[in-house]
Every structure is written in C-alpha cells, then in structure tokens.
Coordinates of C-alpha atoms and ligand atoms in Angstrom, one line a residue:
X64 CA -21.2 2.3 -17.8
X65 CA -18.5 4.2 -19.2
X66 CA -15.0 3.0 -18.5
X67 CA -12.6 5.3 -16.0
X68 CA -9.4 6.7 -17.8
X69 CA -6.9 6.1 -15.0
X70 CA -3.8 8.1 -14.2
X71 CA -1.3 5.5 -11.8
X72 CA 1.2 8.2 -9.8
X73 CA 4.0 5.7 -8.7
X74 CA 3.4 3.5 -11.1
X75 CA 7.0 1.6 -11.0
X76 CA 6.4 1.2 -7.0
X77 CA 5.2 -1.6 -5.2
X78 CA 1.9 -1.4 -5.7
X79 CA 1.7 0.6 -8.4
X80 CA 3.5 -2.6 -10.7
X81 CA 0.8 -4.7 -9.9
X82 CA -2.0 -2.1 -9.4
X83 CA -1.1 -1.2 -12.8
X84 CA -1.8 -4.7 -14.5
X85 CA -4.7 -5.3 -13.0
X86 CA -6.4 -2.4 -13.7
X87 CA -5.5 -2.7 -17.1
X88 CA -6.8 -6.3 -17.0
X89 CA -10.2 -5.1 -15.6
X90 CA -10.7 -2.0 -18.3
X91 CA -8.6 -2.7 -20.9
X92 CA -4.7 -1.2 -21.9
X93 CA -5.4 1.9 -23.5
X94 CA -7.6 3.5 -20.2
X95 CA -4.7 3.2 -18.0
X96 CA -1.4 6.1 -18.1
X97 CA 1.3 5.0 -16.1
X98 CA 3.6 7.7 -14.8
X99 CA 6.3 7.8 -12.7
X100 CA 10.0 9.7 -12.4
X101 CA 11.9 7.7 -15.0
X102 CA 12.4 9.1 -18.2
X103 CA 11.2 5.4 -19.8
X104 CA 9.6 2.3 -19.3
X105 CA 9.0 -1.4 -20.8
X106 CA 6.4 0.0 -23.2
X107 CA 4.2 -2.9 -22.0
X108 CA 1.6 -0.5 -20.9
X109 CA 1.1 3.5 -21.6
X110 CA 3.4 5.4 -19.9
X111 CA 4.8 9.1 -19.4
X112 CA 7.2 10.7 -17.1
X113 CA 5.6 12.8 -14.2
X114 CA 7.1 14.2 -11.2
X115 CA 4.2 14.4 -8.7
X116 CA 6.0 17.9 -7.7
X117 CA 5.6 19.3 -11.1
X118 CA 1.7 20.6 -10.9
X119 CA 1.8 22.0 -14.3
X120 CA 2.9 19.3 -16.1
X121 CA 0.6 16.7 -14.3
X122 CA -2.7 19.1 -15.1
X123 CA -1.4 19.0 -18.7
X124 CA -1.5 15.5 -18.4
X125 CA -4.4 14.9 -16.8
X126 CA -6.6 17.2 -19.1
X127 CA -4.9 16.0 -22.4
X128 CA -5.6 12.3 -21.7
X129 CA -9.5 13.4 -20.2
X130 CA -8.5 11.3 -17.0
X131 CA -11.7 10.5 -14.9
X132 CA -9.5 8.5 -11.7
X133 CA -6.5 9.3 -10.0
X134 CA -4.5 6.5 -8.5
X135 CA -2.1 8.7 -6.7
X136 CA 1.2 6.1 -5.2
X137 CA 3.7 7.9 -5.5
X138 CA 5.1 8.6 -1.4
X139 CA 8.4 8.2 0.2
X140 CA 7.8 5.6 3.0
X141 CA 7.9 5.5 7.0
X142 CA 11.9 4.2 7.3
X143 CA 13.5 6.1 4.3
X144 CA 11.4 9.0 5.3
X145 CA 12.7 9.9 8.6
X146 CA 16.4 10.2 6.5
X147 CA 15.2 13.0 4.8
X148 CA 11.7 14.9 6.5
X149 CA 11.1 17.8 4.6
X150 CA 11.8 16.1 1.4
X151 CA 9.3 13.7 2.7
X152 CA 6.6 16.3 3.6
X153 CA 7.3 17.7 0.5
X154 CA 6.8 14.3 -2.2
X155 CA 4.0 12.8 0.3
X156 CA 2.2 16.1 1.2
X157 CA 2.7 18.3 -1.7
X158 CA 2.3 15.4 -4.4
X159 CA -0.9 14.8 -2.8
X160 CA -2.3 18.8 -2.8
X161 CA -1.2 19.0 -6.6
X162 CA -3.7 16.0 -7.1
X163 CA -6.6 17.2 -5.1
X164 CA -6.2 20.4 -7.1
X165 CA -5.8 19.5 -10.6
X166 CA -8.7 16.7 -10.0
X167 CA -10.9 19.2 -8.6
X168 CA -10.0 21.8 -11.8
X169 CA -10.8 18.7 -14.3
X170 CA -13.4 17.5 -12.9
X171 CA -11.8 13.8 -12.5
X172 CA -14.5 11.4 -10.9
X173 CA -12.9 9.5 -8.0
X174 CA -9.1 9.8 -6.5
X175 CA -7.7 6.8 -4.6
X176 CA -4.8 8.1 -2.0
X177 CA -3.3 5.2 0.1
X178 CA -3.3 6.0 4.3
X179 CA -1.1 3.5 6.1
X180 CA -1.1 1.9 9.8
X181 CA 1.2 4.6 10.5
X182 CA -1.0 7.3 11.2
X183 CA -1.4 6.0 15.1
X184 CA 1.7 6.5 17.2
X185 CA 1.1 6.8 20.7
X186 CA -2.4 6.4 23.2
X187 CA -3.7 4.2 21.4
X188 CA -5.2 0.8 21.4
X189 CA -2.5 -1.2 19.9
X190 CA -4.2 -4.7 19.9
X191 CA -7.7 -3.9 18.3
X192 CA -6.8 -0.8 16.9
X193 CA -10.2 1.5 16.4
X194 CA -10.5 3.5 13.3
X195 CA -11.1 6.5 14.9
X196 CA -8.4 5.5 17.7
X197 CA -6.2 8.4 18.7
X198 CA -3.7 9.2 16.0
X199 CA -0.3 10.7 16.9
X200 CA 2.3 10.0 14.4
X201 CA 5.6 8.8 15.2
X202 CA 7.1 8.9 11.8
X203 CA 7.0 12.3 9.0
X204 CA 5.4 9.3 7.2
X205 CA 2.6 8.9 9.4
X206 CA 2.3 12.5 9.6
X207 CA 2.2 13.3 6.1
X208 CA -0.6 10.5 6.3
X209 CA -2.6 11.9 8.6
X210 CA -2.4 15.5 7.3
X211 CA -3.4 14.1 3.8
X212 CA -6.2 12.1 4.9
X213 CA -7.6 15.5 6.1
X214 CA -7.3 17.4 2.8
X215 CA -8.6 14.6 1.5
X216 CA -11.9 14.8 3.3
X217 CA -11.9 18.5 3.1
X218 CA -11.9 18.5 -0.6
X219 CA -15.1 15.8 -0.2
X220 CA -17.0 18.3 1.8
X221 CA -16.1 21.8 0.5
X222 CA -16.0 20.3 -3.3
X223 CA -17.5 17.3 -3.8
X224 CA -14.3 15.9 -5.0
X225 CA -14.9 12.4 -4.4
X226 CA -11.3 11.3 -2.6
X227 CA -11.2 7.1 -1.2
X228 CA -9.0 6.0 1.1
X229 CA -7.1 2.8 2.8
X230 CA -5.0 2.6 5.3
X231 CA -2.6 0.0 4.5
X232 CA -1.3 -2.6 6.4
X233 CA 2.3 -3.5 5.4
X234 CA 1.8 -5.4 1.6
X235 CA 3.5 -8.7 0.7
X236 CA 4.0 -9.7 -3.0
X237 CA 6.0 -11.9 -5.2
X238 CA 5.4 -9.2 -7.9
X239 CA 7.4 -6.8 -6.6
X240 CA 9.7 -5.2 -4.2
X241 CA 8.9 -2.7 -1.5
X242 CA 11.9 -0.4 -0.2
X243 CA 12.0 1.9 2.5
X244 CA 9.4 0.6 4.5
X245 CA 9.2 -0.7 8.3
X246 CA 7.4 -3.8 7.2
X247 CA 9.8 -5.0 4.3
X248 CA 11.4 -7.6 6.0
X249 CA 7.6 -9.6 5.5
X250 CA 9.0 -9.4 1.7
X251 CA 12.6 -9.6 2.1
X252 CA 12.3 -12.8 4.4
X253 CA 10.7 -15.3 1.5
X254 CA 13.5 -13.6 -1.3
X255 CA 16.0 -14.7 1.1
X256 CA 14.7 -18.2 2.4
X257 CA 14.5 -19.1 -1.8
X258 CA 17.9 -17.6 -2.0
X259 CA 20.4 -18.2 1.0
X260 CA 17.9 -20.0 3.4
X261 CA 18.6 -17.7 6.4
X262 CA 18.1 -13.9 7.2
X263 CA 18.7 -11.3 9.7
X264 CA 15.8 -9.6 10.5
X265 CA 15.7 -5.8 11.2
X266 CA 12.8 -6.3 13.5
X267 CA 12.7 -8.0 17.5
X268 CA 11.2 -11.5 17.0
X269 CA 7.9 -10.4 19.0
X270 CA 6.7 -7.6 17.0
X271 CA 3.3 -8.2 15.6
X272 CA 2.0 -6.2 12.6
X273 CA -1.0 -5.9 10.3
X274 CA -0.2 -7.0 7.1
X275 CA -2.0 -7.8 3.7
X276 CA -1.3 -10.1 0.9
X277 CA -1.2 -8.5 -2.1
X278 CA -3.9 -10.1 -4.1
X279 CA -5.8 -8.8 -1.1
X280 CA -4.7 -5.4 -1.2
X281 CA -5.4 -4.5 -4.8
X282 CA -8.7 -6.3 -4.4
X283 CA -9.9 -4.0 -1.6
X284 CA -8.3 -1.0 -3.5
X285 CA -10.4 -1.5 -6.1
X286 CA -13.6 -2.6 -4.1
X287 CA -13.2 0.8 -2.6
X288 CA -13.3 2.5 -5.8
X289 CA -16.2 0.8 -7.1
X290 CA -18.5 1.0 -4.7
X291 CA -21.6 2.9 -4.7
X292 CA -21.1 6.7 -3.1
X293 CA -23.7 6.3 -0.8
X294 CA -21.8 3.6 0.6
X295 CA -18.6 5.8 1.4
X296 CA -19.3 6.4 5.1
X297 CA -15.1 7.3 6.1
X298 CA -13.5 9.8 3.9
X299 CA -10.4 10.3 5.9
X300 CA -9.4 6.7 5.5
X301 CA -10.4 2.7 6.2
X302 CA -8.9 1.0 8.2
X303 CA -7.9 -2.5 6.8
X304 CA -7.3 -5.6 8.1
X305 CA -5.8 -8.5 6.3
X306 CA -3.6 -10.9 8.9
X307 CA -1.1 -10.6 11.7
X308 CA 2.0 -11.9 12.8
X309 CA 5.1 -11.1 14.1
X310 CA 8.5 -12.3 12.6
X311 CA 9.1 -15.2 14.7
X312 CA 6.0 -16.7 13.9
X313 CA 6.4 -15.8 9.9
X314 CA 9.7 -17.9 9.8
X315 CA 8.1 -20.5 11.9
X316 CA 5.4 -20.8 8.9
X317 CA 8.6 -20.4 6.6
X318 CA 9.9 -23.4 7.7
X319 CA 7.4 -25.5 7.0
X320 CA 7.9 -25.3 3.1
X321 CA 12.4 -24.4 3.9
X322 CA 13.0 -27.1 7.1
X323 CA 16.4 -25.6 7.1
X324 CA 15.5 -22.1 7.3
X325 CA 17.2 -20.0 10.0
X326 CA 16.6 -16.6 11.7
X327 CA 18.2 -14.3 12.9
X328 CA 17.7 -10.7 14.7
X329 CA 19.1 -7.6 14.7
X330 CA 16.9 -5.2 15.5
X331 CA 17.8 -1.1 14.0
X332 CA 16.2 2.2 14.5
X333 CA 13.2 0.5 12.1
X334 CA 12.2 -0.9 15.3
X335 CA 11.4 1.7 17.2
X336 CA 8.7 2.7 14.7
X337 CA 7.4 -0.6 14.5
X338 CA 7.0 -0.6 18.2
X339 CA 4.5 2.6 17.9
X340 CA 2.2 0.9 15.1
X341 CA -1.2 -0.9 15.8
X342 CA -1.1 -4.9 15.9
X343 CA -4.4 -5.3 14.1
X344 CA -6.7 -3.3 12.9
X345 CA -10.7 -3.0 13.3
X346 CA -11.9 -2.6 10.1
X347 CA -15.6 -3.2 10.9
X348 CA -16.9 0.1 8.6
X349 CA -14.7 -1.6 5.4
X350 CA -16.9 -4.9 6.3
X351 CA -19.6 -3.0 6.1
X352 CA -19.5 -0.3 4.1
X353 CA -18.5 -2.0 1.0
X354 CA -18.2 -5.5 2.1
X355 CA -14.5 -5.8 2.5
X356 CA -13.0 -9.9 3.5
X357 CA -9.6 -10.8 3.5
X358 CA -9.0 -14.1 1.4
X359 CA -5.4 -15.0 2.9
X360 CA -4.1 -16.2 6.3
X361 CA -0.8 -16.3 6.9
X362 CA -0.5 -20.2 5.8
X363 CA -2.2 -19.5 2.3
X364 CA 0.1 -16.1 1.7
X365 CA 3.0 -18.3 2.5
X366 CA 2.5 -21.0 0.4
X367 CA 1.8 -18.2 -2.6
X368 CA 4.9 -16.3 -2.1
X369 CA 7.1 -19.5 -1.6
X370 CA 5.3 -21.0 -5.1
X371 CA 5.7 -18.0 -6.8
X372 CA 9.3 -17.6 -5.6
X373 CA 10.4 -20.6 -5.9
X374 CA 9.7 -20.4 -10.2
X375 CA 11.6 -17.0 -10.0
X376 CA 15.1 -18.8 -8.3
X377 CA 14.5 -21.9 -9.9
X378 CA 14.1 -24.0 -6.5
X379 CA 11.8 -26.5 -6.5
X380 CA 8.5 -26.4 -4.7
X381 CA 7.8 -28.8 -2.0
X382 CA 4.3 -28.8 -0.2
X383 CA 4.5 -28.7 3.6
X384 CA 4.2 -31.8 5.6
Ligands
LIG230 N1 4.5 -0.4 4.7 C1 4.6 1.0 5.1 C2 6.0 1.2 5.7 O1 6.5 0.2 6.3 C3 3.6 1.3 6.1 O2 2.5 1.9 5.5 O3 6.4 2.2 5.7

C-alpha cells in the first residue's frame, strides 16, 4: 500500500500537536505537512503557513505537495465562538467548503473533519444520546458542525469525495492545551491540581459530559481513516463515546493521587451550553462499523494526566491508596 501524503489544517491546536506526531510516527516525517496561521514553527516536522480562508493558496499547496488526506482542525470552538459568530461561521464553515473543494479538484483520497457533541441542543435524549437524535444547536459552534457534517456527506454522494467524520466528545491531554472550549476545565483542572492544588471551576458540580482521553481520540481518528470503505456506514458523523463524568466526580478521582485538592465553583455563561449537550453518547455504529473501544476510564485517564503532569511541574508522583 502506498503511503497517504497528509495535509494537518490546525496543526498547532489541540489535537492537531499530537495528531501531528503520531501520524508522522505511523508513516514516516516527510508524508506529513503541517500548516497552520503562524508564520513559523519548531522545524521538528514539515511545516507551512496556511490560512484555511485563503482557498488559493491551500489548492497550491495541496497540488504542489500531491496530498492524498486532508486532516482539516482548524475551527474556532463552542465558548470562544459565540464572542464572535460570523467570524465563527466563517473559519468553521468556510475553512471546511475550501477543503471539500480543493480535495474534490485534486483528487485527495480521504478527508477527516472533526463533528463535536455539540451538534444536539435541545429535544433530545441527553442520557443515551442516539446518533441520529434530534440535532438543534445551541452554540454557532454546533451549528457550523452540523451544517458541515451535511456538505460533508453531500460531497460523498454527489462526488464520491470520500469525507470521515467524529463527533468528539470533549479531549483531555497532557500534550497539549485546549482553549475556547466548554469542556476545558477537564484539562485545566489536572494543570492546576499539579500547580496550586485547588481550582474554580467554570462549570456547576453536577454537569456530566462525554469526554475522551486523548490516546483514545487519535486512536479512533485514525481507525476511522483506515478502515475499509465499505465499512463507512455514517457519512455525516460518529458518534463517539469514550467516558463520563461530571466535575465533582473528576476532582473526587483527583484527590486520590492530590489528598489536599480543593474545588471550587463558579459557574459562567459556559454553563449554559454545557447544560444543552448530550451526557453520553451511543456510539453502537463506531463499535460496529469499524470496531471502535475506548481503552481509558476515568481512573486510568487520571492516573496518566497526573503522571504525565507531574514530570512537567516537577512534583513527584504518588500512586493512589
Ligand atoms: N470540546 C469542544 C468544546 O468544548 C466540544 O466539541 O467546544
């Protein structure tokens, strides 16, 4: 099999740092191009500038380096994109047309475009949340979501253009940081328990959410993107289920490994959208389709993060009792 030639969109975000290494573990340095908004990077792994709004310039890219897979990241996310909508619509929406087109013109093989628990909003089942469950967005996130997950499938049936697609729970790393997102406080929590030992969560104690590990996420994403065509039964986008919790129950796990870690709550407008997302997801067609299995409960993802974290502020690392 030949190996892809992979263009990352978003490269420098949360995903896209780690997404980035490990698809250039898997195929090698020189098949992956890195591209985001900054002028430069580390020079660790190829790299050019590319603003995802700039549709010449990312065809020119695309055809000079003969890409055959699109990893398109690069979004604004649910919180920081109700500050600014049309901006929003514009990146998230746009960004994504300009991929589906130049793909489709160079004939690239497979697109990857990341869907998100926010594309249900209201009338919904919240606790077992149905991928094909009413979707209503509450956020221009969510809406750009759910608009792009039907171009996405339109450009699979009118051209063939074959477009996968996840719908991410929120992602916890060490790697990396999120920002402007509704579940960063599942990140921001373990930075701060290493660092200060307490934090004030944006979020009301009692709001459960699906979330991934990260290991988990990049595994599926790339599951997804090897599996067989046939196998592709959901072009708008899988649902994905990793764990849930809600933040009372994440510092309770917390504690274990930081006895004298406190919490406390101060909930902002980031909780309002919260309240309108699913609290875990069916994602029986990724189980079947192309065999999808989450690897970490909340106890293992916590123990990760806190070992990982605890070599980045120099802490030492105690196993729970
Ligand atoms: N993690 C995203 C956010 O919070 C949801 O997809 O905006």
């Amino acid at each position: 099999m030949t190996k892809p030639k992979i263009l990352i969109t978003g490269a420098n975000g949360q995903i896209g740092q780690v997404l980035s290494v490990q698809l250039a573990k898997k195929y090698g340095k020189e098949q992956i191009l890195r591209t985001d908004l900054a002028q430069n990077d580390d020079g660790l792994l190829p790299y050019k500038s590319l603003d995802v709004l700039d549709k010449s310039r990312m065809a020119q890219i695309v055809e000079q380096h003969q890409i055959t897979q699109i990893y398109h990241l690069a979004a604004l996310l649910s919180a920081s994109g109700e500050k600014n909508i049309h901006k929003t619509w514009d990146i998230n929406f746009n960004g994504l047309v300009h991929v589906l087109d130049v793909a489709k013109e160079f004939s690239v093989d497979r697109v990857f475009f990341p869907s998100s628990i926010a594309v249900y909003g209201s009338g919904f089942n919240k606790s077992f949340t149905a991928q094909n469950d009413f979707r209503n967005p509450s956020t221009m996130y969510g809406i750009t979501k759910v608009a792009g997950e039907s171009w996405g499938n339109y450009y699979w049936m009118k051209y063939g253009l074959d477009v996968r697609s996840i719908r991410y729970p929120g992602i916890i790393g060490y790697q990396s940081l999120p920002g402007g997102g509704t579940t960063d406080y599942a990140v921001d929590i373990f930075h701060e328990a290493l660092k200060s030992e307490k934090y004030t969560c944006f979020l009301e104690s009692a709001t459960r959410l699906p979330m991934i590990y990260m290991d988990d996420a990049i595994r599926a994403t790339i599951e997804l993107m090897e599996a067989s065509t046939e196998n592709i039964s959901v072009r708008t986008s899988y649902n994905l289920q990793g764990l849930s919790f809600t933040p009372a129950e994440l510092a309770e796990e917390i504690r274990k490994h930081r006895p004298n870690f406190t919490i406390e709550y101060h909930p902002d407008f980031r909780q309002e959208i919260a309240a309108q997302w699913p609290e875990i997801m069916d994602d029986q067609l990724a189980r079947n389709d192309w065999s999808w299995k989450p690897a970490f409960d909340l106890s293992e993802m916590t123990k990760d993060m806190i070992l990982n974290l605890s070599k980045k502020y120099n802490k030492d690392y105690v196993e729970p009792n």
